[in-house]
Amino acid sequence: MVAKLALPVVLSLALAGCGGSVAPRAAEGPRVSAPARSPISPDGKLCLTELAAQRAAFSPLPDRYHGPGCSVVGAVNLTAVGADAGRLAITNLGPLTCNAATTLAGWARYGVDRAARQILGSPLRSIETMGSYACRNVGGSSRRSAHARADAIDIGAFVLADGRRITVRGGWTGSREEREFLRVVHRSACKRFGTVLGPDYNAAHEDHLHLEPGDGSFCR
């Protein structure tokens, strides 16, 4: 069980993921006010604590509402997650709910990096995504996608420390090791996420794994 941290510690850890320094204030010129942040709920504070405990590099984002059924609430900007040794970069992600980010962090370390070591003989260096937030419907329906809530991730490829790049599109029917690796990480995702869709689901998912947290168990 992750020990509870005080909120200032959580925010300190979160902002540490961004790095950089504060520039001195200009002597002249208009002041621009930063957008007000929504109060963080107790559940939100706990999630940030758990994400920080996984050695993730992230920063909390202000809540945004973009139209009917489209919002970014309780989200973070996630750039890396902890691994057994060091961190794994997460690229091209965009806003993601803290809950989804925490689930992704656990899967990346225990379900992907360790599978890469065991099956492909190299640790993982980064996970390439195809984005997270998008104000759109589920394909062929009038129902909003989980992407419209920044609560889903599309995974396109995995880059190993030895330089190899395993794509979902090519590796799903690639070498024996690539096929085994992708199916192992797919199955491990199904144990953590409520909805997991891959190339065997339909043609729209032939090039990525769709990962969506939730209480269900829809694994295809």
mmCIF file of C-alpha atoms in Angstrom:
data_model
loop_
_atom_site.group_PDB
_atom_site.id
_atom_site.type_symbol
_atom_site.label_atom_id
_atom_site.label_comp_id
_atom_site.label_asym_id
_atom_site.label_seq_id
_atom_site.Cartn_x
_atom_site.Cartn_y
_atom_site.Cartn_z
ATOM 1 C CA MET A 1 0.000 0.000 0.000
ATOM 2 C CA VAL A 2 1.359 3.427 -0.960
ATOM 3 C CA ALA A 3 1.872 5.682 2.018
ATOM 4 C CA LYS A 4 -0.258 8.850 1.970
ATOM 5 C CA LEU A 5 1.690 12.033 1.362
ATOM 6 C CA ALA A 6 0.689 15.579 2.176
ATOM 7 C CA LEU A 7 -0.636 17.550 -0.806
ATOM 8 C CA PRO A 8 2.384 19.951 -0.903
ATOM 9 C CA VAL A 9 4.638 16.903 -1.300
ATOM 10 C CA VAL A 10 2.429 15.552 -4.094
ATOM 11 C CA LEU A 11 2.456 18.813 -5.992
ATOM 12 C CA SER A 12 6.199 19.180 -5.428
ATOM 13 C CA LEU A 13 6.778 15.736 -6.913
ATOM 14 C CA ALA A 14 4.401 16.441 -9.763
ATOM 15 C CA LEU A 15 6.051 19.702 -10.717
ATOM 16 C CA ALA A 16 9.511 18.157 -10.365
ATOM 17 C CA GLY A 17 8.719 16.081 -13.435
ATOM 18 C CA CYS A 18 8.717 19.229 -15.555
ATOM 19 C CA GLY A 19 12.150 20.474 -14.536
ATOM 20 C CA GLY A 20 13.377 23.902 -15.550
ATOM 21 C CA SER A 21 13.653 27.103 -13.552
ATOM 22 C CA VAL A 22 11.535 30.176 -12.920
ATOM 23 C CA ALA A 23 12.453 33.133 -15.102
ATOM 24 C CA PRO A 24 12.766 36.561 -13.433
ATOM 25 C CA ARG A 25 9.752 38.871 -13.836
ATOM 26 C CA ALA A 26 10.129 41.480 -16.533
ATOM 27 C CA ALA A 27 10.508 45.047 -15.280
ATOM 28 C CA GLU A 28 7.754 46.348 -17.561
ATOM 29 C CA GLY A 29 4.815 45.027 -19.502
ATOM 30 C CA PRO A 30 1.302 43.757 -18.770
ATOM 31 C CA ARG A 31 0.719 40.965 -16.323
ATOM 32 C CA VAL A 32 -0.987 37.836 -17.623
ATOM 33 C CA SER A 33 -2.936 35.869 -15.054
ATOM 34 C CA ALA A 34 -2.598 32.086 -15.123
ATOM 35 C CA PRO A 35 -5.873 30.158 -15.409
ATOM 36 C CA ALA A 36 -7.356 29.324 -12.030
ATOM 37 C CA ARG A 37 -7.042 25.694 -11.033
ATOM 38 C CA SER A 38 -10.063 23.801 -9.800
ATOM 39 C CA PRO A 39 -9.835 22.548 -6.213
ATOM 40 C CA ILE A 40 -8.366 19.047 -6.062
ATOM 41 C CA SER A 41 -10.745 16.506 -4.538
ATOM 42 C CA PRO A 42 -9.571 14.039 -1.877
ATOM 43 C CA ASP A 43 -9.677 11.247 -4.475
ATOM 44 C CA GLY A 44 -7.688 13.434 -6.826
ATOM 45 C CA LYS A 45 -5.046 14.076 -4.165
ATOM 46 C CA LEU A 46 -4.771 10.366 -3.474
ATOM 47 C CA CYS A 47 -4.365 9.622 -7.188
ATOM 48 C CA LEU A 48 -1.588 12.188 -7.530
ATOM 49 C CA THR A 49 0.119 10.631 -4.516
ATOM 50 C CA GLU A 50 -0.054 7.171 -6.059
ATOM 51 C CA LEU A 51 1.229 8.433 -9.416
ATOM 52 C CA ALA A 52 4.146 10.226 -7.746
ATOM 53 C CA ALA A 53 4.969 7.063 -5.792
ATOM 54 C CA GLN A 54 5.408 5.266 -9.126
ATOM 55 C CA ARG A 55 8.197 7.730 -9.982
ATOM 56 C CA ALA A 56 6.203 9.154 -12.873
ATOM 57 C CA ALA A 57 7.122 12.497 -14.462
ATOM 58 C CA PHE A 58 3.940 14.538 -14.700
ATOM 59 C CA SER A 59 2.193 17.802 -13.908
ATOM 60 C CA PRO A 60 -1.484 18.350 -12.986
ATOM 61 C CA LEU A 61 -3.605 20.169 -15.571
ATOM 62 C CA PRO A 62 -6.468 22.631 -15.013
ATOM 63 C CA ASP A 63 -9.953 21.310 -15.706
ATOM 64 C CA ARG A 64 -11.260 22.170 -19.171
ATOM 65 C CA TYR A 65 -14.696 21.798 -20.758
ATOM 66 C CA HIS A 66 -14.721 21.762 -24.559
ATOM 67 C CA GLY A 67 -18.353 21.134 -25.437
ATOM 68 C CA PRO A 68 -21.093 18.524 -24.937
ATOM 69 C CA GLY A 69 -19.511 15.333 -23.634
ATOM 70 C CA CYS A 70 -15.959 16.607 -24.122
ATOM 71 C CA SER A 71 -13.824 17.554 -21.131
ATOM 72 C CA VAL A 72 -10.435 17.238 -19.476
ATOM 73 C CA VAL A 73 -11.090 16.886 -15.734
ATOM 74 C CA GLY A 74 -8.667 15.633 -13.098
ATOM 75 C CA ALA A 75 -6.011 15.169 -15.766
ATOM 76 C CA VAL A 76 -2.233 15.280 -15.888
ATOM 77 C CA ASN A 77 0.468 15.784 -18.464
ATOM 78 C CA LEU A 78 2.423 12.516 -18.252
ATOM 79 C CA THR A 79 5.857 12.248 -19.898
ATOM 80 C CA ALA A 80 7.503 9.271 -18.200
ATOM 81 C CA VAL A 81 6.801 6.452 -15.755
ATOM 82 C CA GLY A 82 8.982 4.497 -13.394
ATOM 83 C CA ALA A 83 10.636 1.228 -14.436
ATOM 84 C CA ASP A 84 12.647 -1.338 -12.517
ATOM 85 C CA ALA A 85 15.689 0.727 -13.511
ATOM 86 C CA GLY A 86 15.207 4.386 -14.357
ATOM 87 C CA ARG A 87 12.192 5.674 -16.252
ATOM 88 C CA LEU A 88 10.276 4.879 -19.435
ATOM 89 C CA ALA A 89 9.420 7.808 -21.693
ATOM 90 C CA ILE A 90 5.794 8.152 -22.800
ATOM 91 C CA THR A 91 5.563 10.090 -26.063
ATOM 92 C CA ASN A 92 2.811 11.978 -27.915
ATOM 93 C CA LEU A 93 0.303 11.469 -25.126
ATOM 94 C CA GLY A 94 -1.638 14.667 -24.388
ATOM 95 C CA PRO A 95 -3.974 15.191 -21.405
ATOM 96 C CA LEU A 96 -4.873 12.023 -19.520
ATOM 97 C CA THR A 97 -6.944 11.460 -16.400
ATOM 98 C CA CYS A 98 -4.871 10.724 -13.328
ATOM 99 C CA ASN A 99 -6.626 7.383 -12.913
ATOM 100 C CA ALA A 100 -5.710 6.316 -16.448
ATOM 101 C CA ALA A 101 -2.145 7.598 -15.985
ATOM 102 C CA THR A 102 -1.721 5.577 -12.788
ATOM 103 C CA THR A 103 -3.021 2.430 -14.474
ATOM 104 C CA LEU A 104 -0.750 3.038 -17.466
ATOM 105 C CA ALA A 105 2.272 3.473 -15.180
ATOM 106 C CA GLY A 106 1.721 0.110 -13.496
ATOM 107 C CA TRP A 107 1.148 -1.678 -16.802
ATOM 108 C CA ALA A 108 4.210 -0.110 -18.436
ATOM 109 C CA ARG A 109 6.520 -1.252 -15.659
ATOM 110 C CA TYR A 110 5.166 -4.657 -14.752
ATOM 111 C CA GLY A 111 3.390 -5.707 -17.934
ATOM 112 C CA VAL A 112 5.544 -4.239 -20.706
ATOM 113 C CA ASP A 113 9.094 -3.549 -19.536
ATOM 114 C CA ARG A 114 9.446 -6.933 -17.855
ATOM 115 C CA ALA A 115 7.916 -8.702 -20.866
ATOM 116 C CA ALA A 116 10.415 -6.951 -23.124
ATOM 117 C CA ARG A 117 13.295 -8.133 -20.953
ATOM 118 C CA GLN A 118 12.058 -11.721 -20.808
ATOM 119 C CA ILE A 119 10.876 -12.186 -24.391
ATOM 120 C CA LEU A 120 12.947 -9.744 -26.455
ATOM 121 C CA GLY A 121 16.092 -9.687 -24.328
ATOM 122 C CA SER A 122 16.177 -5.915 -23.847
ATOM 123 C CA PRO A 123 14.597 -3.471 -21.418
ATOM 124 C CA LEU A 124 12.105 -0.950 -22.694
ATOM 125 C CA ARG A 125 13.163 2.633 -23.416
ATOM 126 C CA SER A 126 9.878 4.277 -24.378
ATOM 127 C CA ILE A 127 6.241 3.734 -25.288
ATOM 128 C CA GLU A 128 4.926 5.592 -28.329
ATOM 129 C CA THR A 129 1.278 6.570 -28.084
ATOM 130 C CA MET A 130 -1.134 7.835 -30.697
ATOM 131 C CA GLY A 131 -2.702 10.249 -28.246
ATOM 132 C CA SER A 132 -5.276 10.331 -25.478
ATOM 133 C CA TYR A 133 -7.781 13.213 -25.534
ATOM 134 C CA ALA A 134 -9.942 13.730 -28.632
ATOM 135 C CA CYS A 135 -13.461 15.173 -28.696
ATOM 136 C CA ARG A 136 -15.093 12.450 -30.787
ATOM 137 C CA ASN A 137 -17.589 9.615 -30.762
ATOM 138 C CA VAL A 138 -17.004 5.893 -30.765
ATOM 139 C CA GLY A 139 -16.581 4.911 -34.410
ATOM 140 C CA GLY A 140 -19.924 4.330 -36.127
ATOM 141 C CA SER A 141 -22.006 5.459 -33.149
ATOM 142 C CA SER A 142 -23.449 8.568 -31.507
ATOM 143 C CA ARG A 143 -21.854 7.735 -28.155
ATOM 144 C CA ARG A 144 -18.900 9.739 -26.929
ATOM 145 C CA SER A 145 -15.594 7.880 -26.813
ATOM 146 C CA ALA A 146 -13.595 7.652 -23.593
ATOM 147 C CA HIS A 147 -11.056 9.732 -25.501
ATOM 148 C CA ALA A 148 -13.526 12.641 -25.219
ATOM 149 C CA ARG A 149 -12.948 12.498 -21.436
ATOM 150 C CA ALA A 150 -9.155 12.062 -21.709
ATOM 151 C CA ASP A 151 -9.729 8.616 -20.219
ATOM 152 C CA ALA A 152 -8.211 6.381 -22.898
ATOM 153 C CA ILE A 153 -4.802 5.806 -24.459
ATOM 154 C CA ASP A 154 -3.874 4.452 -27.896
ATOM 155 C CA ILE A 155 -0.515 2.639 -27.949
ATOM 156 C CA GLY A 156 1.237 2.430 -31.308
ATOM 157 C CA ALA A 157 4.751 1.122 -30.645
ATOM 158 C CA PHE A 158 7.380 0.108 -28.111
ATOM 159 C CA VAL A 159 11.034 1.175 -28.382
ATOM 160 C CA LEU A 160 13.662 -1.017 -26.740
ATOM 161 C CA ALA A 161 16.920 0.086 -25.145
ATOM 162 C CA ASP A 162 18.836 -1.753 -27.891
ATOM 163 C CA GLY A 163 17.161 0.420 -30.548
ATOM 164 C CA ARG A 164 14.538 -1.988 -31.836
ATOM 165 C CA ARG A 165 11.058 -0.566 -32.427
ATOM 166 C CA ILE A 166 8.105 -2.948 -32.180
ATOM 167 C CA THR A 167 4.958 -1.528 -33.760
ATOM 168 C CA VAL A 168 1.510 -2.936 -33.154
ATOM 169 C CA ARG A 169 0.781 -2.876 -36.892
ATOM 170 C CA GLY A 170 3.905 -4.744 -37.941
ATOM 171 C CA GLY A 171 4.634 -6.819 -34.860
ATOM 172 C CA TRP A 172 1.183 -8.352 -34.477
ATOM 173 C CA THR A 173 1.941 -10.563 -37.487
ATOM 174 C CA GLY A 174 5.727 -10.163 -37.313
ATOM 175 C CA SER A 175 8.430 -12.468 -35.973
ATOM 176 C CA ARG A 176 7.621 -15.121 -33.407
ATOM 177 C CA GLU A 177 9.147 -13.041 -30.595
ATOM 178 C CA GLU A 178 7.290 -9.894 -31.636
ATOM 179 C CA ARG A 179 3.978 -11.731 -31.811
ATOM 180 C CA GLU A 180 4.547 -13.294 -28.397
ATOM 181 C CA PHE A 181 5.582 -9.983 -26.839
ATOM 182 C CA LEU A 182 2.572 -8.055 -28.140
ATOM 183 C CA ARG A 183 0.113 -10.721 -27.055
ATOM 184 C CA VAL A 184 1.648 -10.898 -23.597
ATOM 185 C CA VAL A 185 1.391 -7.118 -23.121
ATOM 186 C CA HIS A 186 -2.150 -7.218 -24.533
ATOM 187 C CA ARG A 187 -3.183 -9.867 -21.992
ATOM 188 C CA SER A 188 -1.501 -8.021 -19.143
ATOM 189 C CA ALA A 189 -3.353 -4.840 -20.144
ATOM 190 C CA CYS A 190 -6.627 -6.751 -19.904
ATOM 191 C CA LYS A 191 -5.847 -7.448 -16.236
ATOM 192 C CA ARG A 192 -5.497 -3.748 -15.432
ATOM 193 C CA PHE A 193 -7.795 -1.863 -17.811
ATOM 194 C CA GLY A 194 -11.555 -2.239 -18.180
ATOM 195 C CA THR A 195 -11.488 -2.117 -21.996
ATOM 196 C CA VAL A 196 -8.621 -3.251 -24.230
ATOM 197 C CA LEU A 197 -8.975 -3.344 -28.013
ATOM 198 C CA GLY A 198 -6.321 -4.551 -30.445
ATOM 199 C CA PRO A 199 -5.829 -5.730 -34.020
ATOM 200 C CA ASP A 200 -8.016 -8.803 -33.502
ATOM 201 C CA TYR A 201 -10.991 -6.576 -32.619
ATOM 202 C CA ASN A 202 -11.464 -4.763 -35.929
ATOM 203 C CA ALA A 203 -9.598 -3.016 -38.741
ATOM 204 C CA ALA A 204 -9.794 0.334 -36.959
ATOM 205 C CA HIS A 205 -7.436 -1.043 -34.292
ATOM 206 C CA GLU A 206 -4.945 -2.806 -36.551
ATOM 207 C CA ASP A 207 -2.201 -0.317 -35.691
ATOM 208 C CA HIS A 208 -2.726 0.276 -31.973
ATOM 209 C CA LEU A 209 -3.913 -0.974 -28.589
ATOM 210 C CA HIS A 210 -6.796 1.017 -27.129
ATOM 211 C CA LEU A 211 -6.561 1.076 -23.318
ATOM 212 C CA GLU A 212 -9.398 2.392 -21.190
ATOM 213 C CA PRO A 213 -9.697 2.094 -17.392
ATOM 214 C CA GLY A 214 -12.978 1.011 -15.859
ATOM 215 C CA ASP A 215 -14.790 -1.661 -13.901
ATOM 216 C CA GLY A 216 -15.637 -3.801 -16.924
ATOM 217 C CA SER A 217 -13.622 -6.532 -18.594
ATOM 218 C CA PHE A 218 -13.891 -6.129 -22.355
ATOM 219 C CA CYS A 219 -10.720 -7.625 -23.839
ATOM 220 C CA ARG A 220 -10.443 -8.110 -27.597
#
